[in-house]
Amino acid sequence: MSGEVRRVQSDVSWEETFGYARAVELPGGLVLVSGCTSVVNGVISEGGPYEQAMNAFGVAFEALGKLGLGREDVVRTRMYITHARDVDDVGRAHKELFDDVRPAASMLIVSGFVDPSLVVEVEVEAYRQERGEGK
C-alpha cells in the first residue's frame, strides 16, 4: 500500500454535518471504522438490540467493502450499549458474525446515543495484510 491515507464516506448526513469519515485506512494496512448504528438509508431500522447490532455491523462491513476488506479482516470490535440487559443479545449477534474470526472485543455500557431509539453502536478495526503475509 502507498503512504497515503484513504477515507470512505457513506450516505449518513452526520458525516457531513460533523466532519468525519465512515472509515479511514492508514499506511501499513490498519483500517478504522467510525461508530456505526442501525441507521440505514437515513432511517433507524426496526428491532431490538440484536437486530440493531446486526444492522450496525452491516454498516461497518459496507465501509470495509469499499476498501476491499471484509469480516475476516476485522481484528478489533467495540460494542456500546445503553442497557446491561442487552449484553446477551448484542453478544449473540457478535458471535454469529465473528465466531470464526475471533477479533479482540469490548462491550461497554454508555448513557445514550444521539437518538434515544438507538441502543447499540459498534466500532470496527480491520487490518489489510501485505501480499505474501500469512494469516
mmCIF file of C-alpha atoms in Angstrom:
data_model
loop_
_atom_site.group_PDB
_atom_site.id
_atom_site.type_symbol
_atom_site.label_atom_id
_atom_site.label_comp_id
_atom_site.label_asym_id
_atom_site.label_seq_id
_atom_site.Cartn_x
_atom_site.Cartn_y
_atom_site.Cartn_z
ATOM 1 C CA MET A 1 0.000 0.000 0.000
ATOM 2 C CA SER A 2 1.200 3.516 -0.703
ATOM 3 C CA GLY A 3 1.881 6.050 2.032
ATOM 4 C CA GLU A 4 -1.425 7.850 1.613
ATOM 5 C CA VAL A 5 -4.413 7.843 3.948
ATOM 6 C CA ARG A 6 -7.644 6.696 2.285
ATOM 7 C CA ARG A 7 -11.076 7.791 3.501
ATOM 8 C CA VAL A 8 -14.522 6.358 2.804
ATOM 9 C CA GLN A 9 -17.801 8.237 3.171
ATOM 10 C CA SER A 10 -21.307 6.797 3.420
ATOM 11 C CA ASP A 11 -24.752 8.324 2.983
ATOM 12 C CA VAL A 12 -25.180 9.282 6.654
ATOM 13 C CA SER A 13 -25.745 13.032 6.935
ATOM 14 C CA TRP A 14 -23.912 13.181 10.277
ATOM 15 C CA GLU A 15 -20.609 12.616 8.459
ATOM 16 C CA GLU A 16 -21.030 15.861 6.550
ATOM 17 C CA THR A 17 -22.562 17.753 9.471
ATOM 18 C CA PHE A 18 -19.842 16.777 11.951
ATOM 19 C CA GLY A 19 -16.916 16.442 9.500
ATOM 20 C CA TYR A 20 -15.814 12.824 9.769
ATOM 21 C CA ALA A 21 -15.259 9.806 7.537
ATOM 22 C CA ARG A 22 -17.040 6.466 7.863
ATOM 23 C CA ALA A 23 -13.687 4.678 7.578
ATOM 24 C CA VAL A 24 -10.027 5.627 7.354
ATOM 25 C CA GLU A 25 -7.248 3.371 6.064
ATOM 26 C CA LEU A 26 -3.777 4.219 7.325
ATOM 27 C CA PRO A 27 -0.491 3.404 5.613
ATOM 28 C CA GLY A 28 0.515 -0.058 6.767
ATOM 29 C CA GLY A 29 -2.962 -1.536 6.476
ATOM 30 C CA LEU A 30 -4.863 -0.523 9.630
ATOM 31 C CA VAL A 31 -8.476 0.447 8.902
ATOM 32 C CA LEU A 32 -10.576 2.307 11.470
ATOM 33 C CA VAL A 33 -14.348 2.352 11.059
ATOM 34 C CA SER A 34 -16.256 5.105 12.880
ATOM 35 C CA GLY A 35 -19.105 4.294 15.204
ATOM 36 C CA CYS A 36 -21.912 2.613 13.280
ATOM 37 C CA THR A 37 -25.522 2.415 14.362
ATOM 38 C CA SER A 38 -28.658 0.888 12.942
ATOM 39 C CA VAL A 39 -29.268 3.853 10.630
ATOM 40 C CA VAL A 40 -29.765 2.560 7.087
ATOM 41 C CA ASN A 41 -30.621 4.973 4.265
ATOM 42 C CA GLY A 42 -31.193 7.716 6.817
ATOM 43 C CA VAL A 43 -33.741 5.700 8.821
ATOM 44 C CA ILE A 44 -33.282 3.869 12.112
ATOM 45 C CA SER A 45 -34.034 0.207 11.424
ATOM 46 C CA GLU A 46 -36.750 -1.545 13.394
ATOM 47 C CA GLY A 47 -35.844 -4.103 16.001
ATOM 48 C CA GLY A 48 -34.261 -4.684 19.355
ATOM 49 C CA PRO A 49 -30.623 -4.870 20.433
ATOM 50 C CA TYR A 50 -29.826 -7.996 18.394
ATOM 51 C CA GLU A 51 -31.257 -6.525 15.186
ATOM 52 C CA GLN A 52 -29.634 -3.155 15.804
ATOM 53 C CA ALA A 53 -26.266 -4.838 16.374
ATOM 54 C CA MET A 54 -26.587 -6.865 13.156
ATOM 55 C CA ASN A 55 -27.537 -3.733 11.203
ATOM 56 C CA ALA A 56 -24.737 -1.665 12.760
ATOM 57 C CA PHE A 57 -22.143 -4.307 11.892
ATOM 58 C CA GLY A 58 -23.647 -4.400 8.398
ATOM 59 C CA VAL A 59 -22.952 -0.664 8.046
ATOM 60 C CA ALA A 60 -19.359 -1.293 9.156
ATOM 61 C CA PHE A 61 -18.964 -4.184 6.696
ATOM 62 C CA GLU A 62 -20.231 -1.966 3.877
ATOM 63 C CA ALA A 63 -17.497 0.583 4.681
ATOM 64 C CA LEU A 64 -14.863 -2.154 4.809
ATOM 65 C CA GLY A 65 -16.115 -3.482 1.475
ATOM 66 C CA LYS A 66 -15.470 -0.102 -0.153
ATOM 67 C CA LEU A 67 -11.819 -0.596 0.817
ATOM 68 C CA GLY A 68 -11.715 -4.187 -0.411
ATOM 69 C CA LEU A 69 -11.855 -5.741 3.050
ATOM 70 C CA GLY A 70 -14.353 -7.999 4.767
ATOM 71 C CA ARG A 71 -15.430 -9.528 8.032
ATOM 72 C CA GLU A 72 -12.437 -11.860 8.056
ATOM 73 C CA ASP A 73 -10.071 -8.858 8.170
ATOM 74 C CA VAL A 74 -11.567 -7.492 11.412
ATOM 75 C CA VAL A 75 -9.092 -7.525 14.313
ATOM 76 C CA ARG A 76 -10.992 -5.498 16.947
ATOM 77 C CA THR A 77 -14.585 -4.594 17.738
ATOM 78 C CA ARG A 78 -16.155 -2.291 20.278
ATOM 79 C CA MET A 79 -19.823 -2.532 21.143
ATOM 80 C CA TYR A 80 -21.528 0.277 23.003
ATOM 81 C CA ILE A 81 -24.914 -0.468 24.553
ATOM 82 C CA THR A 82 -27.285 1.596 26.673
ATOM 83 C CA HIS A 83 -28.547 -1.188 28.974
ATOM 84 C CA ALA A 84 -26.857 -4.140 30.692
ATOM 85 C CA ARG A 85 -29.928 -6.228 29.837
ATOM 86 C CA ASP A 86 -28.821 -6.099 26.163
ATOM 87 C CA VAL A 87 -25.442 -7.816 26.712
ATOM 88 C CA ASP A 88 -26.660 -11.275 25.685
ATOM 89 C CA ASP A 89 -28.500 -10.106 22.542
ATOM 90 C CA VAL A 90 -25.604 -7.992 21.298
ATOM 91 C CA GLY A 91 -23.104 -10.694 22.262
ATOM 92 C CA ARG A 92 -25.132 -13.261 20.297
ATOM 93 C CA ALA A 93 -25.012 -11.057 17.192
ATOM 94 C CA HIS A 94 -21.246 -10.636 17.621
ATOM 95 C CA LYS A 95 -20.734 -14.398 17.980
ATOM 96 C CA GLU A 96 -22.789 -15.130 14.860
ATOM 97 C CA LEU A 97 -20.704 -12.687 12.826
ATOM 98 C CA PHE A 98 -17.241 -13.266 14.300
ATOM 99 C CA ASP A 99 -17.101 -16.713 15.900
ATOM 100 C CA ASP A 100 -14.658 -17.954 13.265
ATOM 101 C CA VAL A 101 -12.707 -14.653 13.146
ATOM 102 C CA ARG A 102 -12.258 -14.011 16.888
ATOM 103 C CA PRO A 103 -11.250 -10.323 16.948
ATOM 104 C CA ALA A 104 -10.316 -8.589 20.170
ATOM 105 C CA ALA A 105 -13.572 -7.161 21.523
ATOM 106 C CA SER A 106 -15.013 -4.848 24.156
ATOM 107 C CA MET A 107 -18.598 -4.179 25.194
ATOM 108 C CA LEU A 108 -19.292 -1.012 27.149
ATOM 109 C CA ILE A 109 -22.428 0.411 28.713
ATOM 110 C CA VAL A 110 -22.980 4.093 27.907
ATOM 111 C CA SER A 111 -25.641 6.585 28.948
ATOM 112 C CA GLY A 112 -27.130 7.030 25.473
ATOM 113 C CA PHE A 113 -26.761 7.976 21.819
ATOM 114 C CA VAL A 114 -27.783 10.936 19.653
ATOM 115 C CA ASP A 115 -31.216 9.361 19.130
ATOM 116 C CA PRO A 116 -32.835 7.641 22.140
ATOM 117 C CA SER A 117 -34.258 4.827 19.984
ATOM 118 C CA LEU A 118 -30.708 3.647 19.264
ATOM 119 C CA VAL A 119 -29.467 1.107 21.809
ATOM 120 C CA VAL A 120 -26.299 -0.173 20.069
ATOM 121 C CA GLU A 121 -23.304 1.415 18.372
ATOM 122 C CA VAL A 122 -20.273 -0.501 17.108
ATOM 123 C CA GLU A 123 -16.749 0.353 16.040
ATOM 124 C CA VAL A 124 -14.586 -1.938 13.948
ATOM 125 C CA GLU A 125 -10.881 -2.052 13.230
ATOM 126 C CA ALA A 126 -9.514 -4.176 10.417
ATOM 127 C CA TYR A 127 -6.085 -4.924 9.049
ATOM 128 C CA ARG A 128 -5.043 -5.278 5.431
ATOM 129 C CA GLN A 129 -2.199 -7.759 5.264
ATOM 130 C CA GLU A 130 0.552 -7.073 2.769
ATOM 131 C CA ARG A 131 0.772 -9.539 -0.086
ATOM 132 C CA GLY A 132 2.765 -12.570 0.933
ATOM 133 C CA GLU A 133 1.979 -12.249 4.651
ATOM 134 C CA GLY A 134 0.357 -15.326 6.168
ATOM 135 C CA LYS A 135 -2.884 -15.136 8.144
#
